[in-house]
XYZ file of C-alpha atoms in Angstrom:
515
model
C -0.052 0.233 0.245
C 1.375 3.481 -0.628
C 0.066 6.871 0.626
C 1.127 10.447 -0.362
C 2.917 12.845 2.193
C 4.606 16.119 2.075
C 7.792 16.254 4.545
C 7.604 18.762 7.232
C 7.872 19.494 10.985
C 5.577 17.400 13.246
C 2.668 19.179 13.994
C 1.691 19.362 10.173
C 2.974 22.463 9.497
C 4.625 21.320 6.382
C 1.815 19.000 5.335
C 0.123 21.535 3.282
C -3.635 22.419 4.206
C -5.021 19.140 2.544
C -2.914 16.845 4.656
C -3.037 18.724 7.795
C -7.052 18.518 7.620
C -6.785 14.890 8.033
C -3.447 13.925 9.727
C -3.663 14.091 13.459
C -0.907 16.722 15.164
C 2.001 15.335 17.002
C 1.806 11.689 15.457
C 3.694 9.650 12.981
C 2.527 8.675 9.715
C -0.464 6.528 9.884
C -0.633 6.779 13.573
C -3.163 8.599 15.521
C -3.950 8.117 19.400
C -2.077 4.915 19.341
C -4.103 3.426 16.471
C -3.315 2.954 13.010
C -5.419 4.816 10.226
C -6.849 2.607 7.475
C -4.978 3.593 4.234
C -7.868 3.390 2.168
C -9.978 5.520 4.241
C -7.681 7.942 4.707
C -6.942 8.070 0.452
C -10.589 8.239 -0.442
C -11.644 10.848 1.971
C -8.653 12.855 0.739
C -9.492 12.357 -3.097
C -13.231 13.068 -2.512
C -12.847 16.171 -0.920
C -9.536 17.739 -2.373
C -8.993 16.009 -5.652
C -5.563 15.135 -6.944
C -2.588 15.800 -4.579
C 0.999 17.027 -5.609
C 3.257 14.122 -4.824
C 3.236 10.419 -4.306
C 3.715 9.030 -0.771
C 6.250 6.451 -0.960
C 6.213 5.122 2.645
C 4.127 2.481 4.429
C 2.053 3.901 7.473
C 4.680 4.260 10.254
C 7.901 4.755 8.267
C 10.226 6.860 9.783
C 9.604 10.794 8.474
C 13.090 11.100 7.378
C 12.959 8.082 5.160
C 9.420 9.167 3.885
C 10.528 12.805 3.131
C 13.364 11.548 1.201
C 11.323 9.449 -0.873
C 8.709 12.011 -1.088
C 11.550 14.359 -2.782
C 12.376 11.777 -5.031
C 8.991 11.748 -6.298
C 8.785 15.425 -6.677
C 12.000 15.185 -8.722
C 10.326 12.456 -11.183
C 7.234 14.599 -11.501
C 8.809 17.542 -12.224
C 10.085 16.537 -15.672
C 6.403 15.037 -16.613
C 4.134 17.239 -18.388
C 1.748 19.026 -16.182
C -1.178 17.543 -17.539
C 0.055 13.939 -17.267
C 0.523 14.668 -13.673
C -3.181 15.525 -12.967
C -4.484 12.566 -15.215
C -2.528 10.247 -12.959
C -5.257 10.249 -10.179
C -8.118 11.464 -11.912
C -8.569 9.067 -14.688
C -11.290 6.398 -14.280
C -10.127 3.015 -12.603
C -8.746 0.401 -15.274
C -11.707 -2.017 -14.347
C -14.791 0.447 -14.544
C -13.213 1.609 -17.829
C -13.073 -1.772 -19.533
C -16.521 -2.296 -18.196
C -17.810 1.035 -20.032
C -15.768 0.050 -23.014
C -17.473 -3.518 -23.300
C -20.887 -2.088 -22.953
C -20.107 0.483 -25.882
C -18.536 -2.263 -27.855
C -21.954 -4.566 -26.980
C -24.226 -1.459 -27.982
C -22.525 -0.791 -31.240
C -22.522 -4.388 -32.306
C -26.370 -4.890 -31.392
C -27.340 -1.688 -33.499
C -25.159 -3.497 -36.244
C -27.142 -6.603 -35.986
C -30.455 -5.226 -35.586
C -29.788 -3.098 -38.759
C -28.665 -6.118 -40.649
C -31.888 -7.861 -39.584
C -34.417 -5.171 -40.704
C -32.710 -5.051 -43.663
C -33.155 -8.733 -44.291
C -36.728 -8.574 -43.272
C -37.169 -5.878 -45.726
C -35.858 -8.292 -48.313
C -37.216 -11.470 -46.943
C -41.088 -9.993 -46.076
C -42.578 -7.592 -48.818
C -44.901 -5.456 -48.183
C -48.429 -7.016 -47.012
C -50.485 -4.712 -48.534
C -49.113 -4.688 -52.028
C -52.077 -3.965 -54.414
C -52.811 -6.126 -57.565
C -51.610 -3.147 -59.889
C -48.202 -3.206 -58.277
C -47.785 -7.057 -58.990
C -49.485 -7.304 -62.311
C -46.861 -7.875 -65.524
C -46.535 -5.021 -67.858
C -48.909 -5.174 -70.815
C -47.507 -6.523 -73.707
C -45.352 -9.063 -71.872
C -45.636 -12.459 -73.449
C -47.269 -15.267 -71.905
C -46.833 -19.057 -72.036
C -47.126 -20.268 -75.569
C -46.422 -23.841 -76.041
C -46.006 -25.898 -79.104
C -48.855 -27.872 -80.421
C -47.133 -30.761 -79.811
C -46.389 -29.941 -76.292
C -50.364 -29.618 -75.335
C -51.872 -32.419 -73.438
C -54.702 -34.665 -74.397
C -57.339 -34.057 -71.809
C -57.654 -36.796 -69.203
C -60.734 -39.315 -69.781
C -60.880 -41.984 -66.860
C -64.350 -43.159 -68.046
C -63.056 -43.996 -71.665
C -60.844 -46.102 -69.939
C -57.485 -44.981 -71.778
C -56.264 -41.560 -70.613
C -52.996 -39.570 -70.964
C -51.431 -38.222 -67.557
C -52.085 -34.664 -66.863
C -48.387 -32.956 -66.322
C -49.517 -29.146 -66.141
C -50.478 -28.505 -62.920
C -51.258 -25.164 -60.696
C -51.339 -26.340 -56.906
C -52.334 -23.215 -55.071
C -50.609 -24.068 -51.821
C -52.780 -22.930 -49.021
C -51.254 -22.796 -45.321
C -52.007 -25.306 -42.744
C -54.128 -27.624 -44.742
C -51.508 -30.736 -45.064
C -50.547 -29.014 -48.449
C -46.909 -29.871 -47.730
C -48.070 -33.561 -48.064
C -49.260 -32.778 -51.324
C -46.382 -30.848 -52.338
C -44.358 -33.495 -51.967
C -46.431 -35.698 -54.155
C -45.970 -33.016 -57.114
C -42.239 -32.725 -56.373
C -41.933 -36.622 -56.810
C -44.276 -36.781 -59.932
C -42.367 -33.720 -61.676
C -38.761 -35.264 -60.656
C -39.824 -38.726 -61.654
C -41.027 -37.195 -65.381
C -38.484 -34.583 -65.507
C -41.065 -31.698 -65.738
C -40.207 -28.024 -65.536
C -41.229 -26.293 -62.192
C -41.615 -22.747 -61.729
C -39.740 -22.183 -58.425
C -39.276 -19.173 -56.314
C -36.088 -17.050 -56.132
C -34.115 -16.929 -52.810
C -36.890 -18.160 -50.580
C -39.344 -21.049 -50.370
C -42.373 -19.023 -51.314
C -43.044 -16.608 -53.874
C -42.778 -13.451 -51.793
C -45.869 -13.984 -49.581
C -47.665 -12.516 -48.242
C -47.643 -10.045 -51.551
C -49.476 -10.914 -54.409
C -47.696 -13.335 -56.861
C -45.931 -12.045 -60.343
C -44.285 -13.774 -62.789
C -41.275 -12.010 -62.372
C -40.615 -13.707 -58.916
C -40.121 -17.055 -60.643
C -36.378 -18.410 -60.696
C -34.905 -17.626 -64.183
C -38.014 -16.374 -65.794
C -38.061 -14.927 -68.988
C -41.143 -13.701 -71.013
C -43.202 -16.298 -72.921
C -41.483 -19.328 -70.899
C -43.789 -22.027 -70.273
C -43.836 -24.356 -67.079
C -45.517 -27.585 -66.001
C -45.898 -27.251 -62.406
C -46.414 -24.240 -59.755
C -46.478 -25.468 -56.503
C -44.924 -23.316 -53.841
C -46.819 -20.925 -51.324
C -47.836 -17.734 -52.885
C -50.906 -15.288 -52.365
C -52.805 -15.902 -55.786
C -53.116 -13.942 -58.633
C -54.906 -15.687 -61.338
C -53.835 -13.763 -64.392
C -49.947 -13.840 -63.375
C -49.964 -17.427 -62.842
C -52.094 -18.317 -65.947
C -49.558 -16.495 -68.068
C -47.054 -19.210 -66.719
C -48.813 -22.329 -67.909
C -50.189 -23.984 -71.002
C -54.268 -23.064 -71.854
C -55.688 -26.481 -70.427
C -53.127 -26.501 -67.116
C -54.959 -28.427 -64.063
C -55.860 -25.927 -61.052
C -56.188 -27.575 -57.763
C -56.098 -26.501 -54.274
C -57.011 -27.695 -50.608
C -59.410 -26.184 -47.711
C -59.492 -27.124 -44.205
C -62.423 -26.698 -41.516
C -61.499 -23.050 -40.538
C -61.679 -23.619 -36.820
C -59.334 -26.410 -36.887
C -57.120 -24.202 -39.490
C -57.283 -21.208 -37.062
C -56.231 -23.590 -34.090
C -53.163 -24.487 -36.110
C -52.133 -21.535 -37.406
C -52.620 -19.607 -34.200
C -49.902 -22.129 -32.553
C -47.649 -22.099 -35.410
C -47.654 -18.288 -36.303
C -48.749 -16.759 -33.175
C -45.432 -15.863 -32.034
C -44.585 -13.839 -35.083
C -47.685 -11.902 -34.481
C -47.066 -8.947 -32.362
C -50.554 -8.317 -31.338
C -50.399 -11.863 -29.722
C -47.829 -10.662 -27.368
C -50.234 -8.951 -25.133
C -52.213 -12.005 -24.241
C -50.887 -13.033 -21.173
C -52.741 -16.335 -19.834
C -51.612 -19.866 -20.073
C -54.198 -20.500 -22.764
C -53.590 -17.915 -25.389
C -55.979 -19.159 -27.834
C -58.696 -19.548 -25.798
C -57.858 -15.594 -24.077
C -57.850 -14.483 -27.820
C -61.393 -15.931 -28.625
C -62.987 -14.814 -25.544
C -62.700 -11.487 -27.244
C -60.884 -11.311 -30.481
C -61.673 -7.579 -31.504
C -59.853 -6.442 -28.478
C -56.499 -8.025 -29.478
C -56.649 -8.274 -33.376
C -55.283 -5.451 -35.549
C -56.043 -5.906 -39.256
C -53.096 -3.580 -40.126
C -50.875 -5.200 -37.382
C -47.629 -7.224 -38.864
C -48.391 -10.770 -40.048
C -52.220 -10.219 -38.904
C -53.511 -12.003 -41.595
C -52.365 -15.563 -40.323
C -55.138 -15.124 -37.705
C -58.240 -14.537 -39.618
C -59.954 -15.661 -42.921
C -56.575 -17.357 -43.850
C -57.919 -19.255 -46.880
C -59.456 -16.256 -48.428
C -56.446 -14.109 -47.876
C -54.118 -16.937 -49.360
C -56.600 -17.076 -52.708
C -56.196 -13.555 -53.449
C -58.985 -11.862 -51.462
C -59.531 -9.456 -49.024
C -59.706 -11.264 -45.779
C -61.585 -8.330 -43.961
C -64.706 -8.186 -45.905
C -67.988 -7.859 -44.219
C -69.801 -11.148 -44.439
C -72.801 -9.341 -46.099
C -70.781 -7.800 -48.856
C -71.838 -9.460 -52.252
C -68.398 -9.924 -53.384
C -67.902 -12.787 -50.975
C -70.140 -14.947 -52.948
C -68.686 -13.791 -55.921
C -65.340 -14.679 -54.903
C -66.612 -18.144 -53.784
C -68.119 -18.729 -57.195
C -64.767 -17.567 -58.850
C -62.900 -19.993 -57.255
C -65.335 -22.959 -58.340
C -64.985 -21.652 -62.122
C -61.216 -21.392 -61.590
C -60.251 -24.665 -59.854
C -60.909 -27.773 -61.237
C -60.612 -29.612 -58.129
C -60.648 -28.266 -54.324
C -59.788 -30.840 -51.859
C -60.610 -31.402 -48.148
C -57.938 -31.856 -45.433
C -60.234 -33.866 -43.486
C -60.917 -36.348 -46.413
C -57.435 -36.216 -47.691
C -57.285 -40.054 -48.885
C -60.672 -39.420 -50.798
C -59.043 -36.075 -52.126
C -56.255 -37.820 -53.433
C -58.648 -41.014 -55.153
C -60.334 -37.881 -56.963
C -57.153 -36.102 -57.940
C -55.629 -39.331 -59.249
C -58.849 -39.995 -61.408
C -58.757 -36.224 -62.542
C -55.010 -36.644 -63.519
C -54.895 -40.008 -64.827
C -51.969 -40.762 -62.373
C -51.202 -44.390 -60.823
C -51.602 -45.128 -57.494
C -47.583 -44.834 -56.627
C -48.037 -41.270 -57.825
C -50.150 -40.283 -54.671
C -48.599 -42.403 -52.096
C -47.625 -40.335 -49.171
C -46.505 -40.083 -45.374
C -48.102 -37.035 -43.708
C -45.394 -34.236 -43.553
C -44.905 -31.034 -41.527
C -47.423 -32.623 -38.562
C -47.207 -31.339 -35.281
C -46.908 -33.492 -32.019
C -50.174 -34.400 -30.462
C -49.250 -32.628 -26.993
C -48.618 -29.344 -29.074
C -52.278 -29.541 -30.340
C -54.860 -28.751 -27.686
C -58.103 -29.618 -29.398
C -60.672 -26.811 -29.363
C -63.766 -27.248 -27.030
C -67.380 -26.864 -28.683
C -67.655 -23.300 -27.271
C -64.162 -22.216 -28.507
C -64.987 -24.149 -31.896
C -67.983 -22.064 -32.382
C -66.078 -18.725 -31.633
C -63.380 -19.720 -33.986
C -65.647 -20.690 -36.740
C -67.205 -17.212 -36.198
C -64.340 -15.347 -36.093
C -63.145 -16.939 -39.547
C -66.773 -16.713 -40.805
C -65.602 -15.731 -44.701
C -63.478 -19.130 -44.701
C -66.379 -20.839 -43.120
C -68.550 -19.708 -46.110
C -65.884 -20.996 -48.597
C -65.352 -24.391 -47.047
C -69.072 -25.083 -46.636
C -69.587 -24.253 -50.163
C -66.784 -26.698 -51.564
C -67.250 -29.430 -48.669
C -70.957 -29.588 -50.554
C -69.372 -29.634 -53.868
C -66.788 -32.320 -52.822
C -69.509 -34.747 -51.876
C -71.051 -34.496 -55.130
C -67.990 -35.251 -57.023
C -67.899 -38.365 -54.502
C -71.244 -39.205 -55.347
C -70.460 -38.875 -59.196
C -67.505 -41.042 -58.863
C -69.209 -43.945 -56.990
C -69.134 -44.330 -53.128
C -68.370 -48.272 -53.402
C -65.556 -47.338 -55.877
C -64.550 -44.728 -53.508
C -64.205 -47.005 -50.699
C -62.358 -49.533 -52.720
C -59.724 -47.185 -53.897
C -59.324 -45.434 -50.436
C -58.547 -48.837 -48.936
C -56.014 -49.744 -51.953
C -54.428 -46.361 -51.195
C -54.059 -46.711 -47.320
C -52.872 -50.647 -47.704
C -50.114 -49.148 -50.305
C -49.247 -46.321 -47.386
C -48.777 -49.099 -44.908
C -46.655 -51.102 -46.950
C -44.550 -48.257 -47.712
C -44.545 -47.134 -43.999
C -43.002 -50.636 -43.066
C -40.362 -50.682 -45.671
C -39.368 -47.121 -45.215
C -39.581 -45.584 -41.320
C -37.401 -46.629 -39.056
C -39.725 -47.467 -35.742
C -42.771 -47.289 -38.221
C -43.794 -43.592 -36.792
C -43.023 -39.851 -36.876
C -40.628 -38.634 -34.196
C -39.839 -35.462 -32.386
C -37.375 -33.109 -34.221
C -34.483 -34.265 -31.067
C -34.871 -37.641 -32.432
C -34.124 -37.480 -35.769
C -30.906 -38.538 -36.666
C -30.304 -36.925 -40.126
C -30.225 -33.743 -40.620
C -31.381 -34.026 -44.421
C -34.905 -35.206 -42.651
C -35.037 -32.568 -40.202
C -38.488 -30.347 -40.812
C -38.493 -26.691 -40.344
C -39.678 -25.557 -36.982
C -41.738 -22.760 -35.896
C -40.137 -19.898 -34.004
C -39.638 -20.785 -30.238
C -40.549 -24.667 -30.674
C -39.585 -27.907 -31.999
C -43.311 -29.353 -32.628
C -42.845 -30.386 -35.902
C -42.390 -34.175 -36.162
C -40.047 -35.873 -38.538
C -38.741 -39.338 -39.725
C -36.065 -41.523 -39.693
C -35.092 -43.544 -42.692
C -34.308 -47.257 -42.100
C -30.837 -48.060 -42.658
C -31.571 -50.958 -44.838
C -33.923 -50.661 -47.657
C -34.020 -52.590 -50.628
C -32.577 -50.850 -54.049
C -36.233 -50.892 -55.547
C -37.472 -48.590 -52.674
C -34.578 -46.680 -51.544
C -34.751 -43.687 -53.656
C -38.957 -43.573 -53.349
C -38.328 -44.014 -49.353
C -35.969 -40.981 -49.319
C -37.902 -38.743 -51.584
C -41.396 -39.439 -49.706
C -39.575 -38.577 -46.171
C -37.821 -35.493 -47.233
C -39.098 -32.030 -46.057
C -39.896 -29.510 -48.352
C -36.861 -27.086 -47.908
C -34.484 -30.025 -48.428
C -36.206 -31.424 -51.088
C -36.300 -27.910 -53.028
C -32.514 -27.851 -52.330
C -32.270 -31.237 -54.062
C -34.289 -29.724 -57.062
C -31.775 -27.155 -57.412
C -33.714 -24.080 -56.006
C -31.959 -20.855 -54.826
C -32.742 -20.660 -51.292
C -30.210 -18.218 -50.069
C -32.767 -16.208 -47.892
C -34.126 -19.236 -46.411
C -30.624 -20.620 -45.616
C -29.509 -17.218 -44.244
C -32.588 -16.971 -41.584
C -31.848 -20.569 -40.875
C -28.261 -19.634 -39.895
C -29.493 -16.617 -37.898
C -31.850 -18.895 -35.932
C -30.006 -21.844 -35.104
C -27.236 -19.170 -33.733
C -29.674 -17.246 -31.811
C -31.381 -20.618 -30.772
C -35.044 -19.522 -31.923
C-alpha cells in the first residue's frame, strides 16, 4: 500500500492544508491516538474532498519521517520532468476495471445496433409489403405469356373411356396449414420422375408471400416461358399464374375446417404476430377467442395469419363484411377457376379424386404425413371455442361449406363403393411403404431425428414439428422412393436446385440465436 505525504515538521506545518486537515497533530504517519489509520479510508476521503494531490507518498504507515521525506523528494523530482497534464491525469482518470466495463458495454451496443440493422434489412427483402395492390404486382402489358408448341399440349384426361394420358401441367394453390406440404411432396416426386419444369421462387421457399404473386418472382423467368408445375406458397393472382402455364393446365387447391385451421395457424404463427404478445394467460388461444376484437389489429404485422387465412391466400380481402355480395362472387370465382378443391379432413378421398382427374397411377399419390405437429402441442378446441373460432373466420367458413358440399357431389359422381375400394387400396399401399421406409414405423420429435436431411422446418420458439428416420437397410427398388417420400420441403427444394439463399441465411441466424 502506498500513501501521499509532504515532508515537514511534526504537527503538520509542512504537510499542506489538505494533509493537515486529515492527519492528527504530533503523531507519526498512519498513527493517531495510538491506533493506525486505514490507508484506504484516508486516501478515499482525501480524493473525494480535495482532488489530486501534488506528490506520491512513498512510505508505509509508520515509516520514519526522514525516509518518507526522502522518498517524497525523489517523487517530486520525477514529477517535475513530466508534463503538467500527465500529472493531473494520473489520479483523476477512471479506474481501469470500471473503464474496461464501460468500453465493453459501448462495443456491445454498437454491435447490437449493427446486428439489428442487418435483421431489418434482411426482413425488408424476405418479407415484402403485405398490402401490395394487384396493380403493383401485375406484369406490364405486352409481356408474352406461355405459348406452348402444339406438340406440347396435353390430351385431356378421360378416365371414363378407359384410356387417358396423365396430366403434367398443374397449378397447385398451396394454402397454409391444410396438409399442403404432403401434397407438395407428391407433386415434387411426380415432376422429378417425369423430368417436368417447375416454376420455383428465387431466394426463398415461397413467392414473396404475403405479397401477390407475379411472374417475375419465378427463378430464371423469361417472357414467354412455359412451366409444367407451380406449387409453392403464394398469394394467388390468377392472371399472373395463368401466364406461366399452358391453356389446359389443371388448377387445384386444398381447404380445411376453418376453426381447426385457425387453431393450427395460431399455434404455428402466433409468435410472429405481435398483437398476440399482449395475451398473458396460459391458454392464449382461448383468451384471444373470448374477445378477439380487443386484440386483433387488421393492419398489424402478420395479422393475416389469424383471420380468414384461406380467403387471404386465394387472393381476396380477408376483412370483407360477411354480408358483402363480393364474398359469394369470390367463392363462385374459385369454383370456376379450380378443377378440384381437396379437403384436408378427407385427404385420402381427395387423393383418389385427384388421381382420377389427372389420370395418374396409385404409386404417384402415395404419401407420408409431413409437417405434422406432435399431439401434445395440438390442444383441441372445445365446443364453445370451436363455435367462436368458426364465427371469427366466417368468410373461410362460407368458403369451406360451399366446397364441402361440392366435394361430396364429386364423390357421388365417382361412386361411393368405388371410392371405398380405392381409399382402402391407397391405405394398404401407404402402410406397406411405412413398414419398408420408416425406422420405428412412426414419426418422431425433432430431437430424435438422426439425419439433418430429414429435419423439418420448425416454428419460432418451439420444436413441435415431427419428422422421420429413414431405415438403414432398404432394398434398391424402394430406396429412392422412400427417401423422396420422407424428405421435408426445404431439403427437397434444394435437391431440385432451387436458390434458397434467404431461407438458408434465416436458418443460420435462427440456429445462432437458438430461436
